[in-house]
Amino acid sequence: MPTERDSREVVEGLLLRPFWRDLPLPVLVITGAPAGRAGELAGRFNGHLPYAMPLEDAHSLAGLVNLLAGPKGALGSNSVAKTLLPAPRFPLTEFVLWAWAQRDEKPDPWPGERWPPEDLNSRHAQEVLKERYSARFGVRPSLKADSRKRWAAGDFLVRAAVFFVPVATVLAWWLDAGITDLIPLAPGLLALLLGAGAIGLQAMRYIRGSAFSRWFRRHRYENLRRKVGDSRQKYALQLMNASKPEIERLLVYAMLEDLRQAYRKWPRIPWPSWGRGLYALLVLNAADRWHARFLEVYEEVLHDTGIVPPLLVIAEDPGQPTLVGQPGRARAGGQPPSVADAVAIWRSRVALRGPEPRLPLAADKLRLSEPYTPRLGKVRVRAVGYWLAMLALLLAPPLAVYGSNWFGCGPGMMRAEQQCVGLSDDLAEIAPHPVLLPILERIKQQNEEIDTRQRVITIFYLGPLTTSHPGDDQVGGSAGELSGIAARQGAYNRLGSWQIKVELANTGQSFRYAKFAADMIRQRAAGDPDVAGVIGLAWSRTETQDAIRVLGDAHIPMLSTTNSADKTPLVYNDRPSPYFFRMAAPNSAQARAFEKWLAHGLPGRKPVDPRRVAVLVESDAEDHELYSEDLAEGLAKGPYGSARSYRFANQDELADRVQLACQEHAEVLLYTGRATFLNTVADTREHQCPDNVQILAGDDVTEKLVQLLGREDFTNKPAISFVALSDMRQGQGANRTQTEIESWIESAKAKGVSRVHAWLGYDALLAVTSALNKIKASDVDESVNIAESVAYNLRGLGVDGLIQGASGKFYFSEDAESHAALPRALWLFSTDPAAGPSANGVVPQGGCTVDEKAPGTAELEVKCSFG
């Protein structure tokens, strides 16, 4: 025969709180037991839940409620150990207790005999009660005198913060979309202000009881309700004039409502009540007059109001039962054989017919074995789970908005597509592409060698330092730009005057995170007068436009290297950013070069009819690519605007479009896409097109062709004509500046460096240092904003005497908005496998010069020669 369960285990089962739905709890009445039996049954749970076993003599029901839920009541002083959950608060109960206690404190002097007065509108009485209420419940006195109130205040502030801080953070982030050159802490400050205001409002409502005061207008005892518009003191007068039985019911009702609020699972806010895993426990002795009266009123309140309090009551009733009420019928066949059976029967009846509070238990049915330890591990797990959920809700939105750069990457960076993108000077955090590592280490060394006695000017490099997949074509361009910038940095710093420091802003694969990197630069530059500008932005993409908008709004000059799309700087409703300076010839000039070359005739051919030109236009799925579309649009504005366009988004579509163009009798495949798909064009033309079909491509393919033609195992060299931004025959060191760059590349042991990027990167920093020389020539103050001054001096730079750069002589237009380095050369080359070996495997076919039509204008003139 199995051993009967310990009765405390049954009690523990009643106390354990379900997660979703609270259940009614009985009043366990232990009959025929010696004194102290109820305490033995309940004592092991003390310290694990809100617990009260009043031993002091209470001279009234109000006195007993005060011992339980008054300012120093046992239920409000019992927090759950090792859970950090706050003890229940009893603001409703305390107000009723206070109001009832005022009956015994007649003011001195008081006009008239009766206190309290029957006239509830007595202004004198209300003034007296107002002063007493302020002295008792005022925020400052109560917080100063009662540590429980301080704990309550902190508790509610934390609760409110859980809800309002994330909301304020997201709202501040949304508002910050339009904030540019204000202080970078604006979002955080705004979140703090919004959160503080909302938390203060929440604290006022809950700490002072204004949110709970609605209950006094809505509770079930209509004759004791607070009327709309009544002040607290007038309502207190109303309670003071109520009968004793009415007040007793209201006191018990208020105490149960306070408990219900403490355990209420608020649906929208993660209140600590979600973490409460045990109901409150009250132990009474029915032999005590006021304990018995409490139980009687308790049952009346349950019957009258239908409230389901989170409270288990264990009452000791020695001898003959003295409690009134209906205990419910025993099951057929006599008394239940055990305490567990009795509880099960009671719960089944509750589920079917509503609450029957009293459950008598004969003392001889109790089984108390030693030792007994409550198994309450799940309770603590639930409480810890609540705090973890609250912490997550509090921290997740700010971290998602501002702190994603703290995980796996350093400050100023974030992780995206397995890359650390953003601003950093720590190469270990960036983890750059191996090709770039020796260059970046040399730049770091040059930064460390800076003479800090001079003014140190900061230049940011904005470009891809990492890739999300191997073999990407962009790395050679970054290597070139960094080599050119570093070569100029070293040369300028050796002059012994102002010093240039280069910092790195990684945009990640294909410039996808250029805007984030630009945001980090903006924040870094805010309040720093020694920031001079940004160099890089080599690709024509919408992400680059986003970065230009951010930096332009912050008044930081940008010098792009090979970014050639005319659309790129048009970030203000088709108006360009005045802080964008282009080092390469724009696509519109390349389009004019295409037209002149096609009209002259490609190598060995006659002029080409526009109807025999197929324009291959790359349009990525996200519509972020600008280069190809922009180049095709430039061509559409001239005599070859009638050429048919064939759009593609990937290499399979490209192969299909090339085959279709050849079937439709195209003689020239004008490829405007990225170099990534160049092999597909060449291979499809080789095997799917007639021999008379030629390929003409833009400048983006230049570096790809250099790589292909330089490979010894590349035997099937494609026949391609193309436009280049530099003279590929010059090789290495055709002028003194190029020799300087080559010397730096060799000393850094850099590999895979794009020379055109290196030359344009060098010239970009050369333009900045030339502007700095103009600034230094004036009586410059340390507080002068260098970025603004550089932008001012770049406009029209070289007009009075061209700058001698690696890519040739240049100046910047004096036009108010459009700034391109001029004059620029465009070189016309072709690869011809039958032409025999030549420099770098290419054959020159001519060249074009790009310059202003009129000084100070954005309109360009393109002149070409062939042969």
JSON list of C-alpha atoms in Angstrom, two decimals, residues 590-775:
[
{"chain": "A", "resi": 590, "resn": "GLN", "atom": "CA", "xyz": [32.29, 58.14, -71.97]},
{"chain": "A", "resi": 591, "resn": "ALA", "atom": "CA", "xyz": [29.00, 58.01, -73.89]},
{"chain": "A", "resi": 592, "resn": "ARG", "atom": "CA", "xyz": [30.24, 60.76, -76.22]},
{"chain": "A", "resi": 593, "resn": "ALA", "atom": "CA", "xyz": [33.49, 58.81, -76.69]},
{"chain": "A", "resi": 594, "resn": "PHE", "atom": "CA", "xyz": [31.44, 55.70, -77.59]},
{"chain": "A", "resi": 595, "resn": "GLU", "atom": "CA", "xyz": [29.49, 57.71, -80.17]},
{"chain": "A", "resi": 596, "resn": "LYS", "atom": "CA", "xyz": [32.58, 59.17, -81.82]},
{"chain": "A", "resi": 597, "resn": "TRP", "atom": "CA", "xyz": [34.33, 55.81, -81.91]},
{"chain": "A", "resi": 598, "resn": "LEU", "atom": "CA", "xyz": [31.30, 54.00, -83.37]},
{"chain": "A", "resi": 599, "resn": "ALA", "atom": "CA", "xyz": [30.84, 56.78, -85.91]},
{"chain": "A", "resi": 600, "resn": "HIS", "atom": "CA", "xyz": [34.55, 56.55, -86.84]},
{"chain": "A", "resi": 601, "resn": "GLY", "atom": "CA", "xyz": [34.51, 52.76, -86.91]},
{"chain": "A", "resi": 602, "resn": "LEU", "atom": "CA", "xyz": [35.89, 50.18, -84.54]},
{"chain": "A", "resi": 603, "resn": "PRO", "atom": "CA", "xyz": [39.27, 48.54, -85.36]},
{"chain": "A", "resi": 604, "resn": "GLY", "atom": "CA", "xyz": [39.23, 47.32, -88.97]},
{"chain": "A", "resi": 605, "resn": "ARG", "atom": "CA", "xyz": [35.59, 48.28, -89.55]},
{"chain": "A", "resi": 606, "resn": "LYS", "atom": "CA", "xyz": [33.42, 50.98, -91.07]},
{"chain": "A", "resi": 607, "resn": "PRO", "atom": "CA", "xyz": [31.15, 53.33, -89.08]},
{"chain": "A", "resi": 608, "resn": "VAL", "atom": "CA", "xyz": [28.45, 51.38, -87.29]},
{"chain": "A", "resi": 609, "resn": "ASP", "atom": "CA", "xyz": [24.75, 51.89, -87.97]},
{"chain": "A", "resi": 610, "resn": "PRO", "atom": "CA", "xyz": [22.88, 52.59, -84.66]},
{"chain": "A", "resi": 611, "resn": "ARG", "atom": "CA", "xyz": [20.43, 49.81, -85.59]},
{"chain": "A", "resi": 612, "resn": "ARG", "atom": "CA", "xyz": [23.35, 47.35, -85.51]},
{"chain": "A", "resi": 613, "resn": "VAL", "atom": "CA", "xyz": [24.37, 48.28, -81.95]},
{"chain": "A", "resi": 614, "resn": "ALA", "atom": "CA", "xyz": [23.02, 46.19, -79.04]},
{"chain": "A", "resi": 615, "resn": "VAL", "atom": "CA", "xyz": [23.35, 47.96, -75.68]},
{"chain": "A", "resi": 616, "resn": "LEU", "atom": "CA", "xyz": [23.71, 45.41, -72.84]},
{"chain": "A", "resi": 617, "resn": "VAL", "atom": "CA", "xyz": [22.37, 47.05, -69.65]},
{"chain": "A", "resi": 618, "resn": "GLU", "atom": "CA", "xyz": [22.91, 45.53, -66.19]},
{"chain": "A", "resi": 619, "resn": "SER", "atom": "CA", "xyz": [20.07, 46.06, -63.70]},
{"chain": "A", "resi": 620, "resn": "ASP", "atom": "CA", "xyz": [20.42, 44.22, -60.41]},
{"chain": "A", "resi": 621, "resn": "ALA", "atom": "CA", "xyz": [17.39, 42.75, -58.66]},
{"chain": "A", "resi": 622, "resn": "GLU", "atom": "CA", "xyz": [17.45, 45.43, -55.94]},
{"chain": "A", "resi": 623, "resn": "ASP", "atom": "CA", "xyz": [17.82, 48.24, -58.48]},
{"chain": "A", "resi": 624, "resn": "HIS", "atom": "CA", "xyz": [20.85, 49.60, -56.59]},
{"chain": "A", "resi": 625, "resn": "GLU", "atom": "CA", "xyz": [23.32, 49.57, -59.51]},
{"chain": "A", "resi": 626, "resn": "LEU", "atom": "CA", "xyz": [23.75, 52.99, -61.18]},
{"chain": "A", "resi": 627, "resn": "TYR", "atom": "CA", "xyz": [26.80, 52.60, -63.44]},
{"chain": "A", "resi": 628, "resn": "SER", "atom": "CA", "xyz": [25.34, 50.58, -66.31]},
{"chain": "A", "resi": 629, "resn": "GLU", "atom": "CA", "xyz": [21.96, 52.32, -66.37]},
{"chain": "A", "resi": 630, "resn": "ASP", "atom": "CA", "xyz": [23.60, 55.74, -66.24]},
{"chain": "A", "resi": 631, "resn": "LEU", "atom": "CA", "xyz": [26.03, 54.94, -69.05]},
{"chain": "A", "resi": 632, "resn": "ALA", "atom": "CA", "xyz": [23.22, 53.60, -71.24]},
{"chain": "A", "resi": 633, "resn": "GLU", "atom": "CA", "xyz": [21.11, 56.71, -70.56]},
{"chain": "A", "resi": 634, "resn": "GLY", "atom": "CA", "xyz": [24.05, 58.93, -71.58]},
{"chain": "A", "resi": 635, "resn": "LEU", "atom": "CA", "xyz": [24.30, 57.03, -74.85]},
{"chain": "A", "resi": 636, "resn": "ALA", "atom": "CA", "xyz": [20.55, 57.35, -75.43]},
{"chain": "A", "resi": 637, "resn": "LYS", "atom": "CA", "xyz": [20.84, 61.17, -75.52]},
{"chain": "A", "resi": 638, "resn": "GLY", "atom": "CA", "xyz": [23.01, 61.16, -78.68]},
{"chain": "A", "resi": 639, "resn": "PRO", "atom": "CA", "xyz": [22.94, 59.84, -82.24]},
{"chain": "A", "resi": 640, "resn": "TYR", "atom": "CA", "xyz": [22.99, 56.25, -80.99]},
{"chain": "A", "resi": 641, "resn": "GLY", "atom": "CA", "xyz": [19.84, 56.70, -78.94]},
{"chain": "A", "resi": 642, "resn": "SER", "atom": "CA", "xyz": [17.99, 54.42, -81.35]},
{"chain": "A", "resi": 643, "resn": "ALA", "atom": "CA", "xyz": [20.23, 51.46, -80.48]},
{"chain": "A", "resi": 644, "resn": "ARG", "atom": "CA", "xyz": [18.26, 48.60, -78.96]},
{"chain": "A", "resi": 645, "resn": "SER", "atom": "CA", "xyz": [18.76, 47.83, -75.24]},
{"chain": "A", "resi": 646, "resn": "TYR", "atom": "CA", "xyz": [19.01, 44.32, -73.80]},
{"chain": "A", "resi": 647, "resn": "ARG", "atom": "CA", "xyz": [18.64, 44.20, -70.03]},
{"chain": "A", "resi": 648, "resn": "PHE", "atom": "CA", "xyz": [20.06, 41.49, -67.78]},
{"chain": "A", "resi": 649, "resn": "ALA", "atom": "CA", "xyz": [20.39, 40.84, -64.03]},
{"chain": "A", "resi": 650, "resn": "ASN", "atom": "CA", "xyz": [22.72, 37.79, -63.97]},
{"chain": "A", "resi": 651, "resn": "GLN", "atom": "CA", "xyz": [25.10, 35.86, -66.18]},
{"chain": "A", "resi": 652, "resn": "ASP", "atom": "CA", "xyz": [22.44, 33.44, -67.44]},
{"chain": "A", "resi": 653, "resn": "GLU", "atom": "CA", "xyz": [20.22, 36.30, -68.56]},
{"chain": "A", "resi": 654, "resn": "LEU", "atom": "CA", "xyz": [23.27, 38.01, -70.08]},
{"chain": "A", "resi": 655, "resn": "ALA", "atom": "CA", "xyz": [24.19, 34.94, -72.17]},
{"chain": "A", "resi": 656, "resn": "ASP", "atom": "CA", "xyz": [20.62, 34.76, -73.41]},
{"chain": "A", "resi": 657, "resn": "ARG", "atom": "CA", "xyz": [20.54, 38.48, -74.31]},
{"chain": "A", "resi": 658, "resn": "VAL", "atom": "CA", "xyz": [23.87, 38.28, -76.17]},
{"chain": "A", "resi": 659, "resn": "GLN", "atom": "CA", "xyz": [22.62, 35.30, -78.19]},
{"chain": "A", "resi": 660, "resn": "LEU", "atom": "CA", "xyz": [19.34, 37.12, -78.94]},
{"chain": "A", "resi": 661, "resn": "ALA", "atom": "CA", "xyz": [21.17, 40.31, -80.01]},
{"chain": "A", "resi": 662, "resn": "CYS", "atom": "CA", "xyz": [23.33, 38.32, -82.41]},
{"chain": "A", "resi": 663, "resn": "GLN", "atom": "CA", "xyz": [20.26, 36.58, -83.84]},
{"chain": "A", "resi": 664, "resn": "GLU", "atom": "CA", "xyz": [18.77, 40.03, -84.44]},
{"chain": "A", "resi": 665, "resn": "HIS", "atom": "CA", "xyz": [21.86, 40.96, -86.53]},
{"chain": "A", "resi": 666, "resn": "ALA", "atom": "CA", "xyz": [23.73, 43.17, -84.08]},
{"chain": "A", "resi": 667, "resn": "GLU", "atom": "CA", "xyz": [27.28, 43.99, -85.19]},
{"chain": "A", "resi": 668, "resn": "VAL", "atom": "CA", "xyz": [28.46, 45.62, -81.93]},
{"chain": "A", "resi": 669, "resn": "LEU", "atom": "CA", "xyz": [27.70, 44.42, -78.41]},
{"chain": "A", "resi": 670, "resn": "LEU", "atom": "CA", "xyz": [28.07, 47.60, -76.34]},
{"chain": "A", "resi": 671, "resn": "TYR", "atom": "CA", "xyz": [28.58, 46.24, -72.83]},
{"chain": "A", "resi": 672, "resn": "THR", "atom": "CA", "xyz": [27.80, 48.79, -70.10]},
{"chain": "A", "resi": 673, "resn": "GLY", "atom": "CA", "xyz": [27.83, 46.39, -67.14]},
{"chain": "A", "resi": 674, "resn": "ARG", "atom": "CA", "xyz": [30.33, 45.53, -64.45]},
{"chain": "A", "resi": 675, "resn": "ALA", "atom": "CA", "xyz": [33.51, 43.57, -65.14]},
{"chain": "A", "resi": 676, "resn": "THR", "atom": "CA", "xyz": [32.09, 40.63, -63.16]},
{"chain": "A", "resi": 677, "resn": "PHE", "atom": "CA", "xyz": [30.24, 39.33, -66.24]},
{"chain": "A", "resi": 678, "resn": "LEU", "atom": "CA", "xyz": [32.85, 40.20, -68.88]},
{"chain": "A", "resi": 679, "resn": "ASN", "atom": "CA", "xyz": [33.84, 36.54, -69.37]},
{"chain": "A", "resi": 680, "resn": "THR", "atom": "CA", "xyz": [30.21, 35.66, -70.09]},
{"chain": "A", "resi": 681, "resn": "VAL", "atom": "CA", "xyz": [29.98, 38.30, -72.84]},
{"chain": "A", "resi": 682, "resn": "ALA", "atom": "CA", "xyz": [33.22, 37.17, -74.46]},
{"chain": "A", "resi": 683, "resn": "ASP", "atom": "CA", "xyz": [32.45, 33.46, -74.26]},
{"chain": "A", "resi": 684, "resn": "THR", "atom": "CA", "xyz": [28.89, 33.80, -75.60]},
{"chain": "A", "resi": 685, "resn": "ARG", "atom": "CA", "xyz": [30.05, 36.01, -78.47]},
{"chain": "A", "resi": 686, "resn": "GLU", "atom": "CA", "xyz": [32.79, 33.50, -79.30]},
{"chain": "A", "resi": 687, "resn": "HIS", "atom": "CA", "xyz": [30.44, 30.53, -79.55]},
{"chain": "A", "resi": 688, "resn": "GLN", "atom": "CA", "xyz": [26.98, 31.95, -80.33]},
{"chain": "A", "resi": 689, "resn": "CYS", "atom": "CA", "xyz": [27.62, 34.94, -82.62]},
{"chain": "A", "resi": 690, "resn": "PRO", "atom": "CA", "xyz": [28.96, 35.49, -86.14]},
{"chain": "A", "resi": 691, "resn": "ASP", "atom": "CA", "xyz": [32.63, 36.45, -86.54]},
{"chain": "A", "resi": 692, "resn": "ASN", "atom": "CA", "xyz": [31.79, 40.02, -87.54]},
{"chain": "A", "resi": 693, "resn": "VAL", "atom": "CA", "xyz": [30.30, 40.83, -84.09]},
{"chain": "A", "resi": 694, "resn": "GLN", "atom": "CA", "xyz": [32.55, 43.07, -81.96]},
{"chain": "A", "resi": 695, "resn": "ILE", "atom": "CA", "xyz": [32.49, 43.94, -78.25]},
{"chain": "A", "resi": 696, "resn": "LEU", "atom": "CA", "xyz": [32.76, 47.53, -77.00]},
{"chain": "A", "resi": 697, "resn": "ALA", "atom": "CA", "xyz": [32.89, 48.02, -73.19]},
{"chain": "A", "resi": 698, "resn": "GLY", "atom": "CA", "xyz": [33.12, 50.79, -70.59]},
{"chain": "A", "resi": 699, "resn": "ASP", "atom": "CA", "xyz": [35.95, 51.65, -68.23]},
{"chain": "A", "resi": 700, "resn": "ASP", "atom": "CA", "xyz": [34.86, 49.21, -65.50]},
{"chain": "A", "resi": 701, "resn": "VAL", "atom": "CA", "xyz": [36.31, 46.27, -67.43]},
{"chain": "A", "resi": 702, "resn": "THR", "atom": "CA", "xyz": [39.82, 47.74, -67.54]},
{"chain": "A", "resi": 703, "resn": "GLU", "atom": "CA", "xyz": [41.24, 46.07, -64.43]},
{"chain": "A", "resi": 704, "resn": "LYS", "atom": "CA", "xyz": [39.54, 42.78, -65.28]},
{"chain": "A", "resi": 705, "resn": "LEU", "atom": "CA", "xyz": [41.23, 42.77, -68.67]},
{"chain": "A", "resi": 706, "resn": "VAL", "atom": "CA", "xyz": [44.60, 43.60, -67.08]},
{"chain": "A", "resi": 707, "resn": "GLN", "atom": "CA", "xyz": [44.20, 40.56, -64.84]},
{"chain": "A", "resi": 708, "resn": "LEU", "atom": "CA", "xyz": [43.10, 38.27, -67.69]},
{"chain": "A", "resi": 709, "resn": "LEU", "atom": "CA", "xyz": [45.76, 39.39, -70.15]},
{"chain": "A", "resi": 710, "resn": "GLY", "atom": "CA", "xyz": [48.45, 39.10, -67.51]},
{"chain": "A", "resi": 711, "resn": "ARG", "atom": "CA", "xyz": [47.72, 35.43, -66.81]},
{"chain": "A", "resi": 712, "resn": "GLU", "atom": "CA", "xyz": [50.05, 33.01, -68.56]},
{"chain": "A", "resi": 713, "resn": "ASP", "atom": "CA", "xyz": [47.39, 30.29, -68.66]},
{"chain": "A", "resi": 714, "resn": "PHE", "atom": "CA", "xyz": [44.86, 32.59, -70.34]},
{"chain": "A", "resi": 715, "resn": "THR", "atom": "CA", "xyz": [45.20, 31.48, -73.96]},
{"chain": "A", "resi": 716, "resn": "ASN", "atom": "CA", "xyz": [41.79, 32.32, -75.40]},
{"chain": "A", "resi": 717, "resn": "LYS", "atom": "CA", "xyz": [42.18, 36.09, -75.23]},
{"chain": "A", "resi": 718, "resn": "PRO", "atom": "CA", "xyz": [38.97, 37.88, -76.16]},
{"chain": "A", "resi": 719, "resn": "ALA", "atom": "CA", "xyz": [38.82, 40.55, -78.86]},
{"chain": "A", "resi": 720, "resn": "ILE", "atom": "CA", "xyz": [37.36, 43.55, -76.99]},
{"chain": "A", "resi": 721, "resn": "SER", "atom": "CA", "xyz": [37.44, 47.29, -77.54]},
{"chain": "A", "resi": 722, "resn": "PHE", "atom": "CA", "xyz": [37.04, 49.44, -74.45]},
{"chain": "A", "resi": 723, "resn": "VAL", "atom": "CA", "xyz": [37.35, 52.89, -72.93]},
{"chain": "A", "resi": 724, "resn": "ALA", "atom": "CA", "xyz": [39.94, 53.32, -70.14]},
{"chain": "A", "resi": 725, "resn": "LEU", "atom": "CA", "xyz": [40.47, 56.08, -67.60]},
{"chain": "A", "resi": 726, "resn": "SER", "atom": "CA", "xyz": [44.24, 55.81, -67.93]},
{"chain": "A", "resi": 727, "resn": "ASP", "atom": "CA", "xyz": [46.86, 54.98, -70.54]},
{"chain": "A", "resi": 728, "resn": "MET", "atom": "CA", "xyz": [47.53, 51.29, -69.98]},
{"chain": "A", "resi": 729, "resn": "ARG", "atom": "CA", "xyz": [50.71, 51.46, -72.11]},
{"chain": "A", "resi": 730, "resn": "GLN", "atom": "CA", "xyz": [52.37, 53.76, -69.63]},
{"chain": "A", "resi": 731, "resn": "GLY", "atom": "CA", "xyz": [52.95, 50.84, -67.36]},
{"chain": "A", "resi": 732, "resn": "GLN", "atom": "CA", "xyz": [54.67, 51.77, -64.15]},
{"chain": "A", "resi": 733, "resn": "GLY", "atom": "CA", "xyz": [56.33, 55.10, -63.54]},
{"chain": "A", "resi": 734, "resn": "ALA", "atom": "CA", "xyz": [55.56, 57.11, -66.71]},
{"chain": "A", "resi": 735, "resn": "ASN", "atom": "CA", "xyz": [55.77, 60.37, -64.73]},
{"chain": "A", "resi": 736, "resn": "ARG", "atom": "CA", "xyz": [57.52, 61.33, -61.50]},
{"chain": "A", "resi": 737, "resn": "THR", "atom": "CA", "xyz": [54.38, 61.03, -59.38]},
{"chain": "A", "resi": 738, "resn": "GLN", "atom": "CA", "xyz": [53.61, 57.57, -60.75]},
{"chain": "A", "resi": 739, "resn": "THR", "atom": "CA", "xyz": [57.21, 56.60, -59.97]},
{"chain": "A", "resi": 740, "resn": "GLU", "atom": "CA", "xyz": [56.66, 57.79, -56.41]},
{"chain": "A", "resi": 741, "resn": "ILE", "atom": "CA", "xyz": [53.56, 55.59, -56.14]},
{"chain": "A", "resi": 742, "resn": "GLU", "atom": "CA", "xyz": [55.37, 52.58, -57.61]},
{"chain": "A", "resi": 743, "resn": "SER", "atom": "CA", "xyz": [58.16, 53.01, -55.10]},
{"chain": "A", "resi": 744, "resn": "TRP", "atom": "CA", "xyz": [55.65, 53.00, -52.25]},
{"chain": "A", "resi": 745, "resn": "ILE", "atom": "CA", "xyz": [53.87, 49.90, -53.60]},
{"chain": "A", "resi": 746, "resn": "GLU", "atom": "CA", "xyz": [57.16, 48.07, -53.89]},
{"chain": "A", "resi": 747, "resn": "SER", "atom": "CA", "xyz": [58.25, 49.02, -50.36]},
{"chain": "A", "resi": 748, "resn": "ALA", "atom": "CA", "xyz": [54.91, 47.88, -48.94]},
{"chain": "A", "resi": 749, "resn": "LYS", "atom": "CA", "xyz": [55.16, 44.60, -50.92]},
{"chain": "A", "resi": 750, "resn": "ALA", "atom": "CA", "xyz": [51.62, 45.12, -52.12]},
{"chain": "A", "resi": 751, "resn": "LYS", "atom": "CA", "xyz": [50.10, 42.83, -54.74]},
{"chain": "A", "resi": 752, "resn": "GLY", "atom": "CA", "xyz": [47.13, 43.12, -57.08]},
{"chain": "A", "resi": 753, "resn": "VAL", "atom": "CA", "xyz": [47.12, 46.93, -57.04]},
{"chain": "A", "resi": 754, "resn": "SER", "atom": "CA", "xyz": [44.99, 48.75, -59.64]},
{"chain": "A", "resi": 755, "resn": "ARG", "atom": "CA", "xyz": [47.15, 51.55, -61.03]},
{"chain": "A", "resi": 756, "resn": "VAL", "atom": "CA", "xyz": [44.33, 53.77, -62.19]},
{"chain": "A", "resi": 757, "resn": "HIS", "atom": "CA", "xyz": [42.80, 53.62, -58.71]},
{"chain": "A", "resi": 758, "resn": "ALA", "atom": "CA", "xyz": [46.21, 54.33, -57.20]},
{"chain": "A", "resi": 759, "resn": "TRP", "atom": "CA", "xyz": [46.74, 57.38, -59.39]},
{"chain": "A", "resi": 760, "resn": "LEU", "atom": "CA", "xyz": [43.29, 58.79, -58.76]},
{"chain": "A", "resi": 761, "resn": "GLY", "atom": "CA", "xyz": [43.57, 58.05, -55.02]},
{"chain": "A", "resi": 762, "resn": "TYR", "atom": "CA", "xyz": [46.89, 59.88, -54.91]},
{"chain": "A", "resi": 763, "resn": "ASP", "atom": "CA", "xyz": [45.46, 62.84, -56.81]},
{"chain": "A", "resi": 764, "resn": "ALA", "atom": "CA", "xyz": [42.42, 63.00, -54.53]},
{"chain": "A", "resi": 765, "resn": "LEU", "atom": "CA", "xyz": [44.62, 63.43, -51.46]},
{"chain": "A", "resi": 766, "resn": "LEU", "atom": "CA", "xyz": [46.90, 65.74, -53.48]},
{"chain": "A", "resi": 767, "resn": "ALA", "atom": "CA", "xyz": [43.87, 67.98, -54.05]},
{"chain": "A", "resi": 768, "resn": "VAL", "atom": "CA", "xyz": [43.11, 67.97, -50.32]},
{"chain": "A", "resi": 769, "resn": "THR", "atom": "CA", "xyz": [46.71, 68.79, -49.34]},
{"chain": "A", "resi": 770, "resn": "SER", "atom": "CA", "xyz": [46.72, 71.57, -51.97]},
{"chain": "A", "resi": 771, "resn": "ALA", "atom": "CA", "xyz": [43.60, 72.99, -50.30]},
{"chain": "A", "resi": 772, "resn": "LEU", "atom": "CA", "xyz": [45.30, 72.63, -46.90]},
{"chain": "A", "resi": 773, "resn": "ASN", "atom": "CA", "xyz": [48.27, 74.63, -48.18]},
{"chain": "A", "resi": 774, "resn": "LYS", "atom": "CA", "xyz": [45.86, 77.45, -49.07]},
{"chain": "A", "resi": 775, "resn": "ILE", "atom": "CA", "xyz": [44.35, 77.26, -45.59]}
]
